[in-house]
Coordinates of C-alpha atoms in Angstrom, one line a residue:
M1 CA 12.0 -91.4 -42.3
D2 CA 12.3 -88.7 -45.2
P3 CA 10.1 -85.5 -44.0
G4 CA 9.7 -84.8 -48.0
S5 CA 8.5 -88.0 -48.9
A6 CA 5.1 -87.0 -49.6
G7 CA 6.1 -85.6 -52.9
R8 CA 6.9 -82.2 -54.5
A9 CA 3.7 -79.9 -54.2
G10 CA 4.5 -79.4 -58.3
D11 CA 4.1 -83.2 -59.2
D12 CA 1.4 -83.7 -61.6
P13 CA -1.9 -85.1 -60.5
V14 CA -2.0 -88.8 -59.8
D15 CA -5.2 -91.3 -61.0
G16 CA -7.2 -87.9 -61.8
T17 CA -7.0 -86.7 -58.3
T18 CA -6.1 -83.0 -57.8
R19 CA -2.8 -82.1 -56.7
R20 CA -3.9 -81.0 -53.2
R21 CA -5.9 -84.2 -52.6
Y22 CA -2.9 -86.0 -53.7
L23 CA -0.5 -83.8 -51.5
A24 CA -2.9 -84.0 -48.6
A25 CA -3.3 -88.3 -49.0
V26 CA 0.1 -89.1 -49.1
A27 CA 1.0 -86.4 -45.9
A28 CA -1.5 -88.1 -43.8
G29 CA 0.7 -91.3 -44.6
V30 CA 3.4 -89.6 -43.1
A31 CA 1.5 -87.5 -39.9
G32 CA 3.0 -87.8 -36.7
S33 CA 6.7 -89.4 -37.9
M34 CA 8.5 -86.8 -38.7
A35 CA 9.8 -86.0 -35.4
G36 CA 12.3 -88.9 -35.9
C37 CA 13.2 -87.9 -39.4
S38 CA 16.8 -86.8 -40.0
G39 CA 19.0 -87.1 -43.1
P40 CA 19.0 -85.3 -46.5
N41 CA 15.7 -84.9 -48.1
E42 CA 14.1 -82.7 -51.2
I43 CA 12.6 -80.8 -49.0
V44 CA 15.0 -79.3 -45.9
D45 CA 18.0 -79.5 -48.4
S46 CA 16.4 -77.9 -51.6
P47 CA 17.3 -74.2 -52.0
Q48 CA 13.8 -74.5 -54.0
V49 CA 12.0 -74.8 -50.8
F50 CA 11.9 -72.3 -48.0
G51 CA 11.5 -73.3 -44.4
F52 CA 9.6 -71.2 -41.7
Q53 CA 8.1 -72.5 -38.3
F54 CA 4.5 -72.8 -38.0
P55 CA 3.6 -72.5 -34.2
Y56 CA 0.0 -73.5 -34.0
V57 CA -1.9 -76.8 -34.0
P58 CA -3.2 -76.7 -37.7
E59 CA -6.5 -78.6 -36.9
N60 CA -7.3 -75.8 -34.3
V61 CA -6.7 -72.8 -36.2
H62 CA -9.4 -70.4 -38.1
V63 CA -8.5 -67.9 -40.6
G64 CA -9.9 -64.6 -40.2
P65 CA -10.0 -60.8 -39.2
W66 CA -12.1 -61.8 -36.0
S67 CA -11.4 -65.2 -35.7
S68 CA -10.2 -66.3 -31.7
S69 CA -7.7 -68.3 -33.2
D70 CA -6.5 -66.5 -36.3
P71 CA -3.0 -67.4 -36.7
A72 CA -1.2 -64.0 -36.4
A73 CA 2.5 -65.4 -36.7
F74 CA 1.4 -67.0 -40.4
Y75 CA -2.1 -65.4 -41.9
S76 CA -0.1 -62.7 -43.8
I77 CA 1.7 -65.1 -46.0
L78 CA -1.8 -65.6 -47.3
F79 CA -2.7 -62.5 -48.6
E80 CA -2.0 -59.1 -49.9
A81 CA -1.0 -56.3 -47.9
E82 CA -2.8 -53.1 -48.3
S83 CA 0.3 -51.4 -47.2
Y84 CA 3.9 -52.1 -45.4
T85 CA 5.5 -50.0 -42.5
T86 CA 9.2 -49.6 -41.7
P87 CA 10.8 -49.8 -38.3
G88 CA 10.4 -45.9 -38.1
G89 CA 6.9 -46.0 -38.8
E90 CA 7.0 -44.9 -42.5
R91 CA 3.7 -46.2 -44.5
R92 CA 4.3 -47.4 -48.2
L93 CA 1.2 -48.6 -50.2
G94 CA 1.0 -52.1 -51.1
D95 CA 1.0 -53.2 -54.8
V96 CA -2.7 -54.5 -54.6
I97 CA -3.8 -50.7 -54.0
D98 CA -3.4 -48.6 -57.2
S99 CA -3.5 -45.2 -55.3
F100 CA -4.6 -43.7 -52.1
E101 CA -5.8 -40.0 -52.1
T102 CA -7.0 -37.7 -49.6
D103 CA -9.3 -34.4 -49.9
G104 CA -10.5 -32.8 -46.7
D105 CA -12.2 -35.0 -44.8
T106 CA -11.8 -38.0 -47.2
A107 CA -9.8 -40.6 -48.5
T108 CA -10.0 -42.8 -51.8
V109 CA -8.5 -46.0 -51.9
A110 CA -8.2 -47.4 -55.1
Y111 CA -7.5 -51.2 -55.8
A112 CA -5.2 -52.4 -58.7
D113 CA -6.4 -54.5 -61.4
G114 CA -5.0 -58.4 -62.4
Y115 CA -5.5 -59.7 -58.4
T116 CA -7.2 -63.1 -58.0
W117 CA -8.5 -64.9 -55.4
W118 CA -6.5 -68.2 -55.7
S119 CA -10.2 -69.5 -56.6
G120 CA -9.9 -67.3 -59.8
D121 CA -12.4 -65.0 -58.6
P122 CA -11.1 -61.3 -58.9
V123 CA -10.0 -58.8 -55.9
T124 CA -12.2 -56.3 -55.9
A125 CA -13.2 -53.1 -53.5
R126 CA -16.0 -55.5 -52.3
D127 CA -14.0 -57.6 -50.8
A128 CA -12.5 -54.7 -48.7
W129 CA -15.8 -53.0 -48.1
I130 CA -17.4 -56.2 -46.6
E131 CA -14.6 -56.5 -44.1
E132 CA -15.4 -52.6 -43.1
R133 CA -19.1 -53.6 -42.6
I134 CA -18.9 -56.4 -40.7
G135 CA -16.0 -54.7 -38.4
S136 CA -18.5 -51.9 -37.8
F137 CA -21.1 -54.6 -36.5
V138 CA -18.5 -56.5 -34.3
S139 CA -16.8 -53.6 -32.7
G140 CA -20.2 -51.6 -32.3
G141 CA -19.5 -49.0 -34.7
R142 CA -16.7 -46.7 -36.2
S143 CA -15.2 -43.3 -36.4
Y144 CA -15.8 -43.1 -39.9
E145 CA -17.9 -44.2 -42.8
V146 CA -17.1 -45.9 -46.0
E147 CA -18.7 -45.6 -49.3
R148 CA -18.3 -48.2 -52.3
L149 CA -18.0 -46.1 -55.3
D150 CA -17.5 -49.4 -57.5
D151 CA -15.9 -52.1 -57.9
R152 CA -12.1 -50.9 -57.6
R153 CA -12.8 -47.7 -55.1
L154 CA -13.6 -47.2 -51.6
R155 CA -14.4 -43.7 -50.0
Y156 CA -13.9 -43.1 -46.3
R157 CA -15.0 -40.3 -44.9
F158 CA -13.5 -39.1 -41.1
E159 CA -15.0 -37.2 -38.6
R160 CA -12.1 -34.5 -39.3
P161 CA -9.3 -34.1 -41.9
L162 CA -6.8 -36.5 -40.9
D163 CA -2.8 -36.2 -41.8
R164 CA -1.8 -38.8 -44.6
P165 CA 0.1 -41.3 -42.7
L166 CA -2.9 -41.6 -40.1
A167 CA -5.5 -41.8 -43.2
L168 CA -3.5 -44.4 -44.7
S169 CA -3.3 -46.6 -41.5
T170 CA -6.9 -46.0 -41.1
A171 CA -8.4 -46.9 -44.4
A172 CA -5.5 -49.1 -45.9
G173 CA -3.3 -50.6 -42.9
G174 CA -4.4 -54.0 -43.1
A175 CA -4.3 -56.8 -45.7
V176 CA -6.9 -58.1 -48.2
R177 CA -8.6 -61.3 -46.5
T178 CA -12.1 -61.5 -46.8
R179 CA -13.2 -62.5 -49.9
A180 CA -16.7 -61.2 -50.5
D181 CA -19.1 -64.0 -51.2
R182 CA -17.5 -66.0 -48.5
Y183 CA -18.3 -63.2 -45.8
E184 CA -21.4 -61.9 -47.1
P185 CA -23.5 -64.4 -45.4
W186 CA -22.3 -63.3 -42.2
L187 CA -23.0 -59.3 -43.3
D188 CA -26.6 -60.4 -44.2
R189 CA -26.7 -62.1 -40.4
F190 CA -25.6 -58.8 -38.8
R191 CA -27.9 -56.6 -40.6
D192 CA -31.0 -59.3 -39.9
A193 CA -29.8 -59.0 -36.0
G194 CA -32.8 -56.6 -34.4
T195 CA -30.7 -56.2 -31.2
D196 CA -27.5 -55.7 -29.4
E197 CA -27.6 -58.9 -27.7
R198 CA -28.4 -60.5 -31.2
R199 CA -25.2 -59.0 -33.0
G200 CA -23.2 -60.1 -29.9
E201 CA -24.5 -63.4 -30.8
V202 CA -23.4 -63.7 -34.2
A203 CA -20.3 -61.9 -33.7
A204 CA -19.7 -65.0 -31.4
D205 CA -20.3 -67.5 -33.9
L206 CA -18.2 -65.4 -36.1
R207 CA -15.1 -65.4 -34.3
T208 CA -15.7 -69.4 -33.6
D209 CA -17.0 -70.4 -37.1
S210 CA -14.1 -68.6 -39.4
P211 CA -12.5 -70.9 -42.1
G212 CA -9.8 -73.8 -41.1
L213 CA -6.8 -73.9 -43.0
E214 CA -8.4 -77.0 -45.0
T215 CA -11.0 -75.0 -45.9
V216 CA -8.6 -72.0 -47.0
A217 CA -6.7 -74.4 -49.1
D218 CA -9.8 -76.3 -50.7
E219 CA -12.0 -72.9 -51.4
G220 CA -8.9 -70.6 -52.4
L221 CA -9.3 -68.0 -49.7
G222 CA -6.2 -66.6 -50.1
C223 CA -4.6 -64.0 -52.6
G224 CA -1.0 -63.6 -51.9
P225 CA 1.5 -65.0 -54.4
F226 CA 2.0 -68.2 -52.4
E227 CA -1.0 -70.6 -52.8
L228 CA -1.7 -73.0 -49.7
V229 CA -1.9 -76.3 -51.2
E230 CA -1.0 -78.9 -48.3
V231 CA -2.1 -79.1 -44.6
S232 CA -1.4 -81.9 -42.5
I233 CA -0.7 -82.3 -38.9
N234 CA 3.1 -82.0 -39.2
R235 CA 3.4 -79.6 -42.1
L236 CA 1.8 -77.1 -44.3
M237 CA 3.2 -76.5 -47.9
L238 CA 2.6 -73.4 -50.4
E239 CA 3.7 -73.1 -53.8
R240 CA 4.2 -69.9 -56.2
Y241 CA 0.4 -68.7 -57.5
E242 CA 1.1 -68.6 -61.0
D243 CA -1.8 -66.2 -61.8
H244 CA -0.5 -63.5 -59.3
P245 CA 0.6 -60.4 -60.8
R246 CA 4.4 -61.0 -59.1
A247 CA 4.4 -64.2 -59.7
D248 CA 7.6 -64.1 -62.2
E249 CA 9.2 -61.7 -59.6
V250 CA 8.9 -64.9 -57.1
A251 CA 12.1 -66.3 -57.0
V252 CA 11.3 -69.4 -54.2
P253 CA 8.9 -71.9 -55.5
R254 CA 7.6 -73.4 -52.7
L255 CA 7.6 -73.0 -49.2
W256 CA 7.1 -75.3 -45.8
F257 CA 6.1 -74.8 -42.8
P258 CA 7.1 -77.6 -40.1
V259 CA 4.8 -77.7 -37.1
V260 CA 6.7 -76.9 -34.1
Q261 CA 4.1 -78.8 -31.8
S262 CA 5.2 -81.8 -34.1
V263 CA 9.2 -81.0 -33.9
S264 CA 10.4 -79.2 -31.1
I265 CA 11.9 -75.5 -32.3
E266 CA 15.3 -76.8 -30.7
N267 CA 15.5 -79.8 -33.2
L268 CA 14.2 -77.3 -36.1
V269 CA 16.9 -74.8 -35.6
S270 CA 19.7 -77.3 -35.1
K271 CA 18.8 -79.4 -37.9
G272 CA 18.9 -76.6 -40.3
W273 CA 15.1 -77.2 -41.1
L274 CA 14.4 -73.4 -41.0
D275 CA 15.7 -71.0 -43.7
G276 CA 14.6 -67.9 -42.0
G277 CA 13.3 -66.1 -39.0
T278 CA 12.5 -63.1 -37.4
G279 CA 14.0 -62.0 -34.2
R280 CA 17.8 -62.4 -32.8
L281 CA 19.4 -65.6 -33.7
D282 CA 20.9 -65.2 -30.3
D283 CA 17.4 -65.9 -28.6
E284 CA 16.8 -69.4 -30.5
R285 CA 16.9 -72.4 -28.7
G286 CA 19.0 -75.3 -30.2
T287 CA 22.3 -74.9 -31.6
P288 CA 21.9 -73.2 -35.3
P289 CA 24.1 -74.5 -37.9
E290 CA 26.9 -72.5 -39.8
N291 CA 24.6 -71.9 -42.3
L292 CA 22.2 -69.8 -40.4
E293 CA 23.5 -66.2 -39.8
E294 CA 22.2 -63.4 -38.3
L295 CA 21.6 -60.8 -41.2
A296 CA 20.1 -57.8 -39.3
R297 CA 19.4 -56.0 -35.9
Y298 CA 17.2 -52.8 -35.4
P299 CA 15.1 -50.9 -32.6
T300 CA 11.5 -51.1 -33.6
N301 CA 8.5 -48.6 -32.6
S302 CA 7.5 -50.7 -29.8
G303 CA 9.0 -51.4 -26.2
T304 CA 8.3 -51.4 -22.5
K305 CA 7.4 -48.4 -20.0
L306 CA 6.4 -47.5 -16.5
V307 CA 2.7 -45.8 -16.9
L308 CA 2.2 -43.1 -14.4
D309 CA -0.9 -42.4 -12.5
W310 CA -0.8 -38.8 -11.8
R311 CA -3.7 -39.0 -9.4
D312 CA -1.4 -40.1 -7.0
P313 CA -0.3 -36.7 -5.2
H314 CA 3.3 -37.8 -4.8
L315 CA 3.1 -38.9 -9.0
G316 CA 1.5 -35.9 -9.7
R317 CA 4.8 -33.6 -8.6
R318 CA 7.5 -33.4 -11.5
P319 CA 10.4 -33.6 -9.5
V320 CA 8.9 -37.0 -7.7
R321 CA 8.5 -38.4 -11.1
R322 CA 12.3 -37.4 -12.1
A323 CA 13.2 -39.1 -9.1
V324 CA 11.4 -42.5 -10.0
L325 CA 13.6 -42.2 -13.4
S326 CA 16.7 -41.4 -11.7
V327 CA 16.9 -44.1 -8.9
I328 CA 16.2 -46.8 -11.2
P329 CA 18.5 -48.8 -13.1
V330 CA 17.3 -48.7 -16.4
D331 CA 20.1 -50.4 -17.9
Q332 CA 19.5 -53.2 -15.4
V333 CA 15.9 -53.6 -16.0
V334 CA 16.5 -53.9 -19.6
D335 CA 19.2 -56.4 -19.5
V336 CA 17.8 -58.6 -16.9
T337 CA 14.6 -58.6 -19.4
D338 CA 16.2 -58.4 -22.5
W339 CA 14.0 -55.5 -23.6
G340 CA 16.4 -54.2 -26.2
E341 CA 18.2 -50.9 -25.9
P342 CA 17.4 -48.6 -23.0
T343 CA 15.9 -45.3 -23.3
V344 CA 18.1 -42.3 -23.3
R345 CA 15.9 -39.4 -24.6
Q346 CA 12.4 -39.8 -22.8
T347 CA 10.5 -37.9 -25.7
G348 CA 7.5 -40.6 -25.8
L349 CA 8.9 -41.8 -29.4
S350 CA 10.5 -45.0 -30.1
A351 CA 14.1 -44.5 -31.1
P352 CA 13.2 -45.3 -34.9
A353 CA 10.4 -42.8 -34.9
A354 CA 12.6 -40.0 -33.1
R355 CA 15.2 -40.0 -35.8
R356 CA 12.5 -40.0 -38.1
W357 CA 10.5 -37.0 -36.7
L358 CA 13.0 -35.0 -34.6
P359 CA 15.6 -32.7 -36.1
E360 CA 18.9 -33.9 -35.3
E361 CA 19.7 -30.7 -33.3
V362 CA 16.9 -31.4 -31.3
R363 CA 17.8 -34.9 -30.3
E364 CA 20.9 -33.5 -29.4
R365 CA 19.5 -30.7 -27.1
L366 CA 16.8 -33.2 -25.4
H367 CA 17.6 -33.9 -21.5
R368 CA 19.4 -37.3 -21.0
Y369 CA 18.0 -38.7 -17.7
P370 CA 20.8 -41.1 -16.3
V371 CA 20.4 -44.9 -17.6
E372 CA 22.3 -45.9 -14.4
A373 CA 20.8 -45.4 -10.9
D374 CA 21.9 -42.4 -9.7
E375 CA 20.4 -42.1 -6.3
E376 CA 22.2 -38.7 -5.4
T377 CA 20.4 -37.0 -8.6
A378 CA 17.3 -38.8 -7.3
A379 CA 17.8 -37.4 -3.7
E380 CA 18.3 -33.7 -5.5
Y381 CA 14.8 -34.3 -6.9
M382 CA 13.1 -35.2 -4.3
R383 CA 14.7 -32.1 -1.8
E384 CA 13.2 -29.8 -4.6
A385 CA 9.5 -31.2 -4.4
G386 CA 9.9 -30.5 -0.6
Y387 CA 10.7 -33.8 0.7
S388 CA 13.3 -35.4 3.7
R389 CA 14.4 -38.0 4.9
D390 CA 13.1 -39.5 8.2
G391 CA 14.9 -41.2 10.9
N392 CA 14.7 -44.8 9.3
G393 CA 15.7 -43.2 5.8
D394 CA 12.3 -43.2 4.3
W395 CA 11.2 -39.7 2.3
R396 CA 8.3 -37.9 3.6
G397 CA 6.5 -35.4 1.7
P398 CA 5.4 -31.7 2.6
D399 CA 2.5 -33.3 4.5
G400 CA 4.6 -36.0 6.2
E401 CA 3.2 -38.9 4.1
Q402 CA 5.8 -41.8 2.7
P403 CA 5.1 -41.9 -1.2
S404 CA 3.5 -45.4 -1.2
L405 CA 3.0 -46.5 -5.0
S406 CA 1.0 -49.4 -5.9
L407 CA 3.0 -51.3 -8.8
A408 CA 1.5 -53.8 -11.4
T409 CA 3.0 -55.9 -13.8
P410 CA 1.5 -58.8 -15.7
V411 CA 2.5 -62.1 -14.8
W412 CA 4.7 -62.9 -18.0
S413 CA 8.3 -63.7 -16.8
D414 CA 10.4 -61.0 -18.0
F415 CA 7.8 -58.2 -17.0
V416 CA 8.1 -59.8 -13.6
S417 CA 11.8 -59.7 -13.5
G418 CA 11.9 -56.3 -14.2
A419 CA 9.2 -55.6 -11.8
E420 CA 11.4 -56.4 -9.3
V421 CA 14.3 -54.5 -10.0
V422 CA 11.7 -51.5 -10.3
A423 CA 10.3 -52.2 -6.9
S424 CA 13.4 -53.0 -5.3
S425 CA 14.9 -49.7 -6.5
L426 CA 12.1 -47.7 -5.1
S427 CA 11.7 -49.5 -1.6
Q428 CA 15.8 -49.1 -1.1
F429 CA 15.3 -45.5 -1.8
G430 CA 12.8 -45.0 0.6
F431 CA 9.4 -45.4 -1.1
D432 CA 6.5 -47.9 0.4
V433 CA 6.1 -50.2 -2.4
E434 CA 3.6 -53.0 -3.2
T435 CA 3.8 -55.1 -6.0
D436 CA 0.6 -56.7 -7.8
R437 CA 1.2 -59.5 -10.0
L438 CA -1.9 -59.8 -12.6
T439 CA -2.9 -63.0 -14.1
N440 CA -3.8 -63.3 -17.7
S441 CA -7.4 -63.5 -16.7
N442 CA -7.4 -59.8 -15.2
V443 CA -4.6 -58.2 -16.7
Y444 CA -6.3 -55.9 -19.6
A445 CA -9.2 -55.2 -17.2
A446 CA -6.3 -53.9 -14.3
V447 CA -4.6 -52.1 -17.0
S448 CA -7.7 -50.1 -19.0
N449 CA -9.2 -49.2 -15.4
H450 CA -6.2 -48.1 -14.3
T451 CA -5.9 -49.4 -10.8
H452 CA -2.4 -48.6 -9.7
D453 CA -0.5 -46.2 -9.2
V454 CA 2.5 -47.6 -11.7
T455 CA 2.2 -50.0 -14.2
L456 CA 4.5 -52.1 -16.6
W457 CA 3.4 -51.9 -19.7
N458 CA 4.2 -51.9 -23.4
F459 CA 4.4 -48.8 -25.4
D460 CA 3.7 -47.6 -29.2
G461 CA 6.0 -45.1 -29.9
D462 CA 4.8 -43.7 -33.1
P463 CA 3.7 -40.1 -32.7
Y464 CA 0.3 -40.6 -34.3
S465 CA -0.4 -43.4 -31.8
V466 CA 1.2 -42.1 -28.3
Y467 CA 0.3 -38.9 -28.7
D468 CA -3.5 -38.8 -29.0
L469 CA -5.3 -37.7 -26.4
A470 CA -8.1 -39.1 -27.2
S471 CA -7.1 -42.9 -26.9
D472 CA -6.9 -44.1 -23.0
G473 CA -4.8 -47.0 -24.2
S474 CA -2.1 -47.6 -22.0
T475 CA 0.5 -47.9 -25.1
S476 CA -0.6 -44.2 -25.7
I477 CA -0.3 -41.6 -23.7
G478 CA -3.6 -42.6 -22.2
Y479 CA -5.6 -39.5 -21.4
G480 CA -8.8 -40.2 -22.8
A481 CA -9.6 -36.5 -23.4
T482 CA -12.4 -36.7 -25.8
G483 CA -14.4 -34.0 -24.6
P484 CA -13.7 -30.4 -25.7
D485 CA -13.7 -29.2 -22.2
A486 CA -11.7 -31.7 -20.4
D487 CA -8.8 -30.1 -18.8
A488 CA -7.4 -33.7 -17.4
G489 CA -6.8 -36.9 -18.9
S490 CA -8.0 -40.5 -17.3
R491 CA -5.0 -40.6 -15.0
G492 CA -5.1 -37.0 -14.1
K493 CA -2.5 -35.5 -16.6
P494 CA -3.3 -32.2 -17.5
V495 CA -4.3 -31.1 -21.2
E496 CA -3.0 -27.4 -20.7
V497 CA 0.8 -27.7 -19.9
S498 CA 3.9 -25.7 -19.4
V499 CA 7.0 -26.4 -22.1
P500 CA 10.0 -25.1 -22.1
R501 CA 11.0 -22.9 -25.3
Q502 CA 14.2 -24.8 -25.7
P503 CA 14.2 -28.5 -25.8
G504 CA 15.7 -30.0 -22.9
A505 CA 15.8 -27.1 -20.5
V506 CA 14.0 -29.1 -18.1
D507 CA 15.3 -26.3 -15.3
A508 CA 13.9 -23.0 -17.3
P509 CA 12.1 -20.8 -15.2
A510 CA 8.5 -19.7 -15.9
G511 CA 9.7 -17.1 -18.1
E512 CA 11.2 -19.5 -20.6
R513 CA 8.2 -21.5 -20.9
R514 CA 5.2 -21.5 -22.9
T515 CA 1.9 -23.0 -22.3
V516 CA 0.7 -25.2 -24.6
D517 CA -2.9 -27.0 -25.3
L518 CA -1.9 -30.6 -26.1
R519 CA -5.6 -31.3 -27.5
E520 CA -4.6 -28.6 -29.8
L521 CA -1.4 -29.7 -30.7
W522 CA -2.6 -33.4 -31.5
R523 CA -5.2 -31.7 -33.5
T524 CA -2.1 -30.6 -35.5
I525 CA -0.5 -33.7 -35.6
E526 CA -3.5 -36.1 -37.0
G527 CA -4.7 -33.1 -39.2
P528 CA -3.3 -32.4 -42.8
S529 CA -0.6 -30.5 -42.9
D530 CA 2.9 -30.1 -44.3
R531 CA 5.9 -31.9 -43.1
E532 CA 7.5 -28.7 -41.6
T533 CA 4.1 -28.2 -39.9
T534 CA 4.0 -32.0 -38.2
V535 CA 8.0 -31.8 -37.4
D536 CA 7.1 -28.4 -35.2
A537 CA 4.1 -29.9 -33.5
I538 CA 5.9 -33.3 -32.9
T539 CA 9.0 -31.5 -31.6
T540 CA 6.7 -29.5 -29.2
F541 CA 5.0 -32.5 -27.8
A542 CA 8.5 -34.7 -27.5
T543 CA 9.8 -31.1 -25.7
W544 CA 6.6 -31.3 -23.1
W545 CA 7.7 -35.2 -22.8
N546 CA 11.1 -34.8 -22.0
D547 CA 10.5 -32.1 -19.5
A548 CA 7.3 -33.5 -17.6
L549 CA 7.8 -37.6 -18.0
P550 CA 3.9 -38.2 -18.1
D551 CA 5.3 -41.9 -18.4
V552 CA 8.7 -43.3 -18.1
Y553 CA 10.0 -45.2 -20.9
L554 CA 12.4 -48.4 -19.9
G555 CA 13.5 -49.9 -23.1
T556 CA 13.0 -50.2 -27.1
T557 CA 12.5 -53.4 -28.5
V558 CA 15.2 -54.8 -30.9
D559 CA 14.5 -57.1 -33.4
G560 CA 16.2 -58.6 -36.3
L561 CA 16.3 -61.4 -39.1
W562 CA 18.2 -64.4 -39.4
G563 CA 18.5 -66.7 -42.8
N564 CA 20.2 -69.6 -44.5
T565 CA 22.9 -68.2 -46.3
R566 CA 24.4 -71.2 -47.9
D567 CA 21.0 -72.0 -49.8
F568 CA 19.6 -68.5 -50.2
E569 CA 21.0 -65.3 -51.7
W570 CA 19.5 -62.4 -49.5
P571 CA 19.4 -58.7 -50.2
S572 CA 22.3 -56.6 -49.3
Y573 CA 21.7 -54.7 -45.7
D574 CA 22.5 -51.0 -46.1
A575 CA 19.8 -50.1 -43.6
A576 CA 17.0 -51.3 -41.2
P577 CA 14.4 -50.5 -43.4
E578 CA 15.3 -53.2 -46.0
Y579 CA 15.2 -56.0 -43.3
G580 CA 12.6 -54.6 -41.2
T581 CA 9.5 -53.6 -43.8
A582 CA 6.8 -55.5 -42.9
G583 CA 2.8 -55.9 -43.5
P584 CA 0.0 -56.6 -41.0
A585 CA 1.4 -58.7 -38.2
G586 CA 5.1 -57.9 -38.7
Q587 CA 6.6 -60.6 -40.7
P588 CA 9.6 -59.1 -42.9
V589 CA 10.8 -62.6 -44.1
F590 CA 7.2 -62.9 -45.6
H591 CA 7.3 -59.5 -47.1
M592 CA 10.7 -60.3 -48.9
L593 CA 9.5 -63.7 -50.2
K594 CA 6.3 -62.5 -51.6
H595 CA 8.9 -59.7 -53.7
G596 CA 11.1 -61.7 -54.9
M597 CA 14.0 -60.4 -52.2
I598 CA 15.2 -63.8 -51.2
R599 CA 16.6 -66.1 -54.3
P600 CA 17.7 -69.8 -54.2
T601 CA 21.5 -70.0 -54.9
T602 CA 21.0 -72.4 -57.5
E603 CA 18.3 -72.2 -60.0
E604 CA 15.5 -74.8 -60.8

């Protein structure tokens, strides 16, 4: 059976029916049979059709910012991104944004002319304004105000002036995905709801009643350069949207998304039905054919860390934190979990962000803690803190107590494997460690409520996220210090800290240190300033982190991109940003397809 037997999405209407209805009707006749298909066909083997996996059940998907079944790995192909980010965190304006200007505590976003929804309705500032207004009701408020100046412009007013990257990520960090006329009735319902309880009920309805894929196609609810034209149980088809401003740049005319539930990912890869993907090719199940090659591999802005709670009397001592890092075989943890590259310099920043923000001479000076387990160094740190071993080889503190730590990890297999290495290393070193595996139903509550001494969790290594003292999220430094008089964060970490005058001088005496208010330092980073001032503030924060170890980073995630080099031409790989740039939801292949960077080897 030929998976492409439904006909080309660009065929003329038959018997007066629309192209979309014709395709859907034919697709219904082949539904469920694709798993047994084999042999050449016009979709799989055509360089005019690009294949990418669809890891969802189409009928269960509902598209929308507040949908409980929003397809995170797919939706960005349907819409125009307001901005894009590189692996190092640099943010670039999307084409749908004509300009972005900041002035004090305000930012003005101007949307470009010429963009339309597939329905033919123009894309305007009202679309984005509707999303902001509904979002304020769903989340219970915003830390900024949004005013619609006219059909093209929105003005954001923040609580205080923000540095341009932070203002841009707040005001234009997503995609245009809420056509005003479709979502305005929801805004009216929120406005009419007189109580928080009633607004919560409206929000619950919105999460389960966002448009399905067939509705998106039938009502033209997308605005990207590829239009959704077919939805069936085994595949989705998209065509180049000829009225899009970049239509002439888009080189691949058709996209197909085989449903993974209909055909296993092993078969999709082994049969060569996929023409590209994000990640490392050797991580994909199945045996890739020769025409699939890994094209790029690069570190990202995220990774995994140990969240430390300084309220524990032992972790509150700097030498003990250094001992913990030294005795853990970070390289082994990263290896067994496949968590990318071991963290060599502890700064709170991801590897790409450190290269972007820290001068080379600073990076070279920063202290390098051991990546391999170094029990001798760890023991020196413990003795420095006044600890000694008892007759059983366990460590005892100045008060005679053995360090006793509760270690939490999600039940996800890689995290469990990493936690086992961490717990075993600390136990053999002489700590008392109890591991708690957090089920999916309670993991986020446990992490948010700081119920454990050490938690294995993710990190966001961008300085505008990780150094935010107001945030209590565990992916950041997690202080939650919002009040002006708070002298410590929610995990006992101080606001006023001692920082070595020279980066990396972790043994500097008091006379070679200075006192820094981290809250003021964060205000400098988040506020508008020239690059030199921002870099200086980030360097100071990184220097303190390198010395104090508020949390311990384990590995920076390594991502990649692979593709079909027989049927498609790919841009030359000169630097990570070329292949790692992506809009919301982080799909660099979609970004390249939507901007004509992937081209068929043969013309139509």
